[in-house]
mmCIF file of C-alpha atoms in Angstrom:
data_model
loop_
_atom_site.group_PDB
_atom_site.id
_atom_site.type_symbol
_atom_site.label_atom_id
_atom_site.label_comp_id
_atom_site.label_asym_id
_atom_site.label_seq_id
_atom_site.Cartn_x
_atom_site.Cartn_y
_atom_site.Cartn_z
ATOM 1 C CA MET X 1 125.466 122.775 126.639
ATOM 2 C CA ILE X 2 125.899 119.025 127.115
ATOM 3 C CA ASP X 3 122.118 118.660 127.118
ATOM 4 C CA SER X 4 121.938 120.662 123.877
ATOM 5 C CA LEU X 5 124.496 118.402 122.223
ATOM 6 C CA SER X 6 122.562 115.327 123.275
ATOM 7 C CA LYS X 7 119.488 116.692 121.481
ATOM 8 C CA LEU X 8 121.286 117.782 118.298
ATOM 9 C CA ARG X 9 120.075 115.984 115.182
ATOM 10 C CA MET X 10 120.153 116.278 111.419
ATOM 11 C CA PRO X 11 118.103 119.170 109.946
ATOM 12 C CA GLY X 12 114.467 118.148 109.753
ATOM 13 C CA ALA X 13 115.368 114.730 111.248
ATOM 14 C CA THR X 14 116.723 113.488 107.924
ATOM 15 C CA LEU X 15 119.232 110.678 107.391
ATOM 16 C CA ILE X 16 122.371 110.906 105.261
ATOM 17 C CA THR X 17 124.316 107.935 103.911
ATOM 18 C CA ARG X 18 127.358 107.511 101.690
ATOM 19 C CA LEU X 19 126.592 104.815 99.139
ATOM 20 C CA ARG X 20 128.923 102.890 96.826
ATOM 21 C CA VAL X 21 126.514 101.329 94.340
ATOM 22 C CA TYR X 22 126.840 97.600 93.635
ATOM 23 C CA ASP X 23 128.890 96.892 90.510
ATOM 24 C CA THR X 24 127.949 93.254 89.913
ATOM 25 C CA PRO X 25 125.566 92.269 87.071
ATOM 26 C CA SER X 26 121.977 91.298 87.789
ATOM 27 C CA LEU X 27 119.410 89.266 85.818
ATOM 28 C CA ASP X 28 119.255 91.592 82.809
ATOM 29 C CA GLY X 29 123.021 92.119 82.673
ATOM 30 C CA GLN X 30 122.911 95.602 84.188
ATOM 31 C CA ARG X 31 125.109 96.333 87.175
ATOM 32 C CA GLY X 32 123.509 98.086 90.102
ATOM 33 C CA GLY X 33 121.178 98.005 93.075
ATOM 34 C CA THR X 34 117.889 96.586 94.263
ATOM 35 C CA PRO X 35 114.615 98.006 92.882
ATOM 36 C CA HIS X 36 112.519 99.186 95.815
ATOM 37 C CA VAL X 37 110.000 101.785 96.923
ATOM 38 C CA HIS X 38 109.438 103.976 99.976
ATOM 39 C CA LEU X 39 105.850 104.451 101.133
ATOM 40 C CA VAL X 40 106.413 107.535 103.294
ATOM 41 C CA CYS X 41 109.894 108.973 102.634
ATOM 42 C CA SER X 42 111.153 111.247 99.881
ATOM 43 C CA GLU X 43 114.789 110.721 98.891
ATOM 44 C CA LEU X 44 117.605 112.662 97.239
ATOM 45 C CA TYR X 45 120.624 111.206 95.409
ATOM 46 C CA TYR X 46 123.652 113.510 95.091
ATOM 47 C CA VAL X 47 126.418 112.124 92.882
ATOM 48 C CA LEU X 48 129.799 112.353 94.611
ATOM 49 C CA SER X 49 131.716 110.625 91.815
ATOM 50 C CA GLY X 50 131.270 108.415 88.783
ATOM 51 C CA THR X 51 128.334 108.150 86.414
ATOM 52 C CA GLY X 52 125.272 105.962 86.175
ATOM 53 C CA ALA X 53 121.505 106.113 86.026
ATOM 54 C CA VAL X 54 118.306 105.574 87.955
ATOM 55 C CA GLU X 55 115.522 103.494 86.411
ATOM 56 C CA MET X 56 112.092 104.332 87.818
ATOM 57 C CA ILE X 57 108.488 103.196 87.644
ATOM 58 C CA ASP X 58 105.596 105.371 88.823
ATOM 59 C CA ALA X 59 102.109 106.309 87.649
ATOM 60 C CA SER X 60 103.637 107.798 84.485
ATOM 61 C CA GLY X 61 105.241 104.465 83.559
ATOM 62 C CA PHE X 62 108.900 103.528 83.160
ATOM 63 C CA SER X 63 111.653 106.150 82.893
ATOM 64 C CA ARG X 64 115.417 106.375 83.128
ATOM 65 C CA VAL X 65 117.442 109.376 84.356
ATOM 66 C CA GLU X 66 121.177 109.585 83.676
ATOM 67 C CA LEU X 67 123.420 110.633 86.570
ATOM 68 C CA GLU X 68 126.715 112.502 86.332
ATOM 69 C CA ALA X 69 129.071 113.930 88.943
ATOM 70 C CA HIS X 70 127.482 116.619 91.157
ATOM 71 C CA SER X 71 123.985 116.112 89.777
ATOM 72 C CA ALA X 72 121.111 115.508 92.191
ATOM 73 C CA LEU X 73 117.891 113.561 91.762
ATOM 74 C CA LEU X 74 114.942 114.048 94.098
ATOM 75 C CA PHE X 75 111.955 111.700 94.105
ATOM 76 C CA SER X 76 108.872 111.192 96.225
ATOM 77 C CA PRO X 77 107.269 108.161 97.923
ATOM 78 C CA GLY X 78 105.782 105.705 95.448
ATOM 79 C CA THR X 79 108.693 105.911 93.002
ATOM 80 C CA ILE X 80 110.037 102.389 92.438
ATOM 81 C CA HIS X 81 113.706 103.037 91.765
ATOM 82 C CA ARG X 82 116.769 101.074 90.721
ATOM 83 C CA LEU X 83 120.331 102.429 90.621
ATOM 84 C CA ILE X 84 122.452 101.460 87.594
ATOM 85 C CA ASN X 85 126.267 101.491 87.848
ATOM 86 C CA PRO X 86 127.579 100.587 84.353
ATOM 87 C CA HIS X 87 131.199 101.640 84.911
ATOM 88 C CA GLY X 88 131.499 100.473 88.518
ATOM 89 C CA ASP X 89 132.398 103.943 89.809
ATOM 90 C CA LEU X 90 129.097 105.417 91.043
ATOM 91 C CA GLU X 91 129.170 106.828 94.584
ATOM 92 C CA LEU X 92 126.332 108.866 96.085
ATOM 93 C CA LEU X 93 125.431 110.890 99.132
ATOM 94 C CA VAL X 94 121.852 109.917 99.967
ATOM 95 C CA THR X 95 119.559 112.181 101.963
ATOM 96 C CA MET X 96 116.436 110.457 103.255
ATOM 97 C CA GLN X 97 113.344 111.987 104.832
ATOM 98 C CA ASN X 98 112.251 110.712 108.265
ATOM 99 C CA SER X 99 115.409 109.194 109.682
ATOM 100 C CA GLY X 100 114.478 105.903 111.315
ATOM 101 C CA LEU X 101 111.714 104.862 108.906
ATOM 102 C CA PRO X 102 113.876 103.154 106.242
ATOM 103 C CA GLU X 103 115.603 101.259 109.057
ATOM 104 C CA ARG X 104 112.172 100.174 110.249
ATOM 105 C CA GLY X 105 110.788 98.833 107.000
ATOM 106 C CA ASP X 106 109.893 101.772 104.717
ATOM 107 C CA ASN X 107 111.891 100.188 101.896
ATOM 108 C CA VAL X 108 109.804 97.571 100.090
ATOM 109 C CA VAL X 109 111.595 95.562 97.397
ATOM 110 C CA ALA X 110 109.781 95.094 94.072
ATOM 111 C CA PHE X 111 109.387 91.330 94.365
ATOM 112 C CA VAL X 112 107.064 89.324 92.106
ATOM 113 C CA ASP X 113 103.435 88.805 93.115
ATOM 114 C CA ASP X 114 103.935 85.375 94.736
ATOM 115 C CA VAL X 115 106.413 86.855 97.218
ATOM 116 C CA MET X 116 104.544 90.121 97.807
ATOM 117 C CA ALA X 117 101.274 88.292 98.503
ATOM 118 C CA ASP X 118 102.660 86.147 101.344
ATOM 119 C CA ASP X 119 104.015 87.455 104.663
ATOM 120 C CA ALA X 120 106.379 84.551 105.307
ATOM 121 C CA ALA X 121 107.766 84.543 101.761
ATOM 122 C CA TYR X 122 108.219 88.316 101.808
ATOM 123 C CA HIS X 123 110.080 88.441 105.128
ATOM 124 C CA ALA X 124 112.284 85.513 104.091
ATOM 125 C CA ALA X 125 113.166 87.262 100.829
ATOM 126 C CA MET X 126 113.952 90.536 102.657
ATOM 127 C CA ARG X 127 116.280 88.959 105.226
ATOM 128 C CA VAL X 128 119.956 89.724 104.533
ATOM 129 C CA THR X 129 123.097 89.225 106.614
ATOM 130 C CA THR X 130 125.793 88.787 103.931
ATOM 131 C CA LEU X 131 126.754 90.397 100.633
ATOM 132 C CA GLU X 132 125.812 87.202 98.804
ATOM 133 C CA GLU X 133 122.301 87.344 100.300
ATOM 134 C CA ALA X 134 122.051 91.053 99.398
ATOM 135 C CA CYS X 135 122.839 90.254 95.755
ATOM 136 C CA ARG X 136 120.298 87.431 95.776
ATOM 137 C CA ARG X 137 117.641 89.823 97.140
ATOM 138 C CA ARG X 138 118.667 92.363 94.499
ATOM 139 C CA ASP X 139 118.188 89.829 91.711
ATOM 140 C CA ARG X 140 114.767 88.810 93.000
ATOM 141 C CA GLY X 141 113.804 92.488 93.121
ATOM 142 C CA VAL X 142 114.999 92.997 89.542
ATOM 143 C CA GLU X 143 112.789 90.094 88.470
ATOM 144 C CA GLY X 144 109.711 91.846 89.865
ATOM 145 C CA PHE X 145 110.844 95.218 88.488
ATOM 146 C CA LEU X 146 111.147 93.761 84.991
ATOM 147 C CA HIS X 147 107.605 92.365 85.244
ATOM 148 C CA LEU X 148 106.289 95.814 86.183
ATOM 149 C CA LYS X 149 108.335 97.442 83.415
ATOM 150 C CA ALA X 150 106.949 94.982 80.849
ATOM 151 C CA ALA X 151 103.389 95.788 81.960
ATOM 152 C CA CYS X 152 104.063 99.528 81.557
ATOM 153 C CA GLU X 153 105.541 99.046 78.089
ATOM 154 C CA ARG X 154 102.740 96.709 76.979
ATOM 155 C CA ASP X 155 99.971 99.172 77.748
ATOM 156 C CA PRO X 156 99.697 102.242 80.028
ATOM 157 C CA GLN X 157 96.530 100.899 81.670
ATOM 158 C CA ALA X 158 98.151 97.514 82.315
ATOM 159 C CA GLY X 159 101.089 99.335 83.871
ATOM 160 C CA ARG X 160 98.861 101.365 86.174
ATOM 161 C CA GLU X 161 96.961 98.245 87.247
ATOM 162 C CA ALA X 162 100.178 96.326 87.969
ATOM 163 C CA LEU X 163 101.526 99.290 89.923
ATOM 164 C CA ALA X 164 98.307 99.614 91.948
ATOM 165 C CA GLN X 165 98.486 95.933 92.835
ATOM 166 C CA PHE X 166 102.106 96.281 93.962
ATOM 167 C CA TYR X 167 101.293 99.378 96.050
ATOM 168 C CA GLY X 168 98.482 97.490 97.775
ATOM 169 C CA GLN X 169 100.737 94.536 98.511
ATOM 170 C CA ALA X 170 103.465 96.839 99.850
ATOM 171 C CA ALA X 171 100.971 98.525 102.167
ATOM 172 C CA ALA X 172 99.758 95.140 103.427
ATOM 173 C CA ARG X 173 103.284 93.855 104.082
ATOM 174 C CA THR X 174 104.175 96.937 106.164
ATOM 175 C CA ALA X 175 100.870 97.317 108.038
ATOM 176 C CA PRO X 176 102.241 95.993 111.385
ATOM 177 C CA LEU X 177 104.938 98.693 111.309
ATOM 178 C CA ARG X 178 102.631 101.683 110.889
ATOM 179 C CA ARG X 179 102.252 102.556 114.597
ATOM 180 C CA GLU X 180 106.010 102.621 115.137
ATOM 181 C CA TRP X 181 106.450 104.691 111.997
ATOM 182 C CA GLY X 182 104.065 107.260 113.411
ATOM 183 C CA ALA X 183 106.097 107.425 116.612
ATOM 184 C CA VAL X 184 109.305 107.966 114.608
ATOM 185 C CA VAL X 185 107.772 110.833 112.626
ATOM 186 C CA ARG X 186 106.354 112.471 115.753
ATOM 187 C CA ALA X 187 109.666 112.186 117.627
ATOM 188 C CA GLY X 188 111.671 113.274 114.577
ATOM 189 C CA ALA X 189 110.398 115.420 111.714
ATOM 190 C CA LEU X 190 107.260 116.674 113.475
ATOM 191 C CA HIS X 191 109.214 117.563 116.627
ATOM 192 C CA GLU X 192 111.737 119.512 114.527
ATOM 193 C CA ALA X 193 108.971 121.436 112.749
ATOM 194 C CA GLU X 194 107.275 122.265 116.053
ATOM 195 C CA THR X 195 110.607 123.429 117.482
ATOM 196 C CA ALA X 196 111.082 125.770 114.501
ATOM 197 C CA LEU X 197 107.594 127.227 114.997
ATOM 198 C CA ALA X 198 108.293 127.712 118.708
ATOM 199 C CA SER X 199 111.496 129.581 117.782
ATOM 200 C CA LEU X 200 109.494 131.885 115.484
ATOM 201 C CA THR X 201 107.025 132.569 118.280
ATOM 202 C CA ALA X 202 109.886 133.414 120.620
ATOM 203 C CA LEU X 203 111.471 135.767 118.086
ATOM 204 C CA GLU X 204 108.185 137.571 117.522
ATOM 205 C CA SER X 205 108.092 138.398 121.231
ATOM 206 C CA GLY X 206 111.735 139.470 121.268
ATOM 207 C CA ASP X 207 112.902 136.374 123.157
ATOM 208 C CA THR X 208 116.291 135.091 121.948
ATOM 209 C CA GLU X 209 117.079 132.986 125.015
ATOM 210 C CA TYR X 210 116.823 129.724 123.060
ATOM 211 C CA LEU X 211 119.787 130.808 120.899
ATOM 212 C CA HIS X 212 122.058 130.427 123.938
ATOM 213 C CA SER X 213 121.639 126.663 123.688
ATOM 214 C CA ALA X 214 123.388 126.585 120.279
ATOM 215 C CA ALA X 215 125.579 123.510 119.791
ATOM 216 C CA HIS X 216 127.558 121.627 117.179
ATOM 217 C CA THR X 217 128.928 118.140 116.664
ATOM 218 C CA LEU X 218 131.095 116.398 114.076
ATOM 219 C CA ILE X 219 129.428 113.307 112.593
ATOM 220 C CA HIS X 220 131.518 110.487 111.162
ATOM 221 C CA ALA X 221 130.146 107.866 108.793
ATOM 222 C CA ALA X 222 129.710 104.482 110.427
ATOM 223 C CA GLN X 223 132.486 102.004 109.686
ATOM 224 C CA PRO X 224 132.749 99.444 108.219
ATOM 225 C CA SER X 225 130.231 99.615 105.390
ATOM 226 C CA LYS X 226 127.331 97.173 105.304
ATOM 227 C CA PRO X 227 125.423 95.700 102.361
ATOM 228 C CA GLY X 228 122.205 97.606 101.715
ATOM 229 C CA PHE X 229 119.572 97.697 99.012
ATOM 230 C CA CYS X 230 121.580 99.578 96.417
ATOM 231 C CA GLY X 231 125.173 99.095 97.514
ATOM 232 C CA HIS X 232 127.673 99.387 100.338
ATOM 233 C CA LEU X 233 126.357 101.783 103.010
ATOM 234 C CA ASN X 234 128.184 104.065 105.425
ATOM 235 C CA ARG X 235 125.464 105.819 107.409
ATOM 236 C CA TYR X 236 125.794 109.097 109.274
ATOM 237 C CA PHE X 237 123.482 107.968 112.050
ATOM 238 C CA ASP X 238 121.092 110.374 113.696
ATOM 239 C CA PRO X 239 120.975 109.040 117.278
ATOM 240 C CA ALA X 240 118.164 111.407 118.258
ATOM 241 C CA THR X 241 115.877 109.577 115.850
ATOM 242 C CA LEU X 242 117.305 106.082 115.494
ATOM 243 C CA ASN X 243 117.796 105.335 119.175
ATOM 244 C CA VAL X 244 114.298 106.255 120.341
ATOM 245 C CA ILE X 245 112.693 103.528 122.474
ATOM 246 C CA TYR X 246 108.967 102.930 122.009
ATOM 247 C CA THR X 247 106.274 101.451 124.168
ATOM 248 C CA PRO X 248 103.933 98.775 122.750
ATOM 249 C CA GLU X 249 101.424 101.583 122.138
ATOM 250 C CA GLY X 250 103.884 103.219 119.763
ATOM 251 C CA THR X 251 104.671 106.286 121.870
ATOM 252 C CA LYS X 252 108.082 107.542 122.949
ATOM 253 C CA ALA X 253 109.175 105.994 126.242
#
């Protein structure tokens, strides 16, 4: 049973986080978080309390979705998104695919071209240790987001071209991380899917022995909160995914 508990993880190796969205104004006067994109992970926002919105840019252009209590918004990789918290009361429960990837760089901020095109400038702009630095990164991301939004509103083709350029820059900036990302997915989501298929195979043969290793654990949100991309984060860490140690070849040690 102890061994079973040590292997217990979130369903599908997802990550959940409680998020209090930033309520300070950015460059355009709107209060909220940092515009960013995930290259591999889908994400779901569930509204615990308050109201707000998500502004998004994808291949269809710019859009805005209003959020109210108990609504949920699901979006896929490639969606550049920005949380808006006009009344200062927006709190979310965030579910993220592939626990361990956002913590390892699958969260590219929508900086302007000069920053995105240069490794040193990009990593310097991403580095955050204080709330003040997080707000500064947020504002720089809003600057790039507004440039992309303007391109989309000027002409659909111009918007698609600007988005394609940003996607290419984001891929280039995260290229050194790709091997480790693969190891995280194999040790997390892929392992969970393979375990489910193995359980089906066992059931088909009448074998229910694996059910005797059932386990449970109570997960508390990490305290205190820390400044993240969109607000103050309290993560429900998934140690089975986040604490994996990798060899230089990118395989599980």
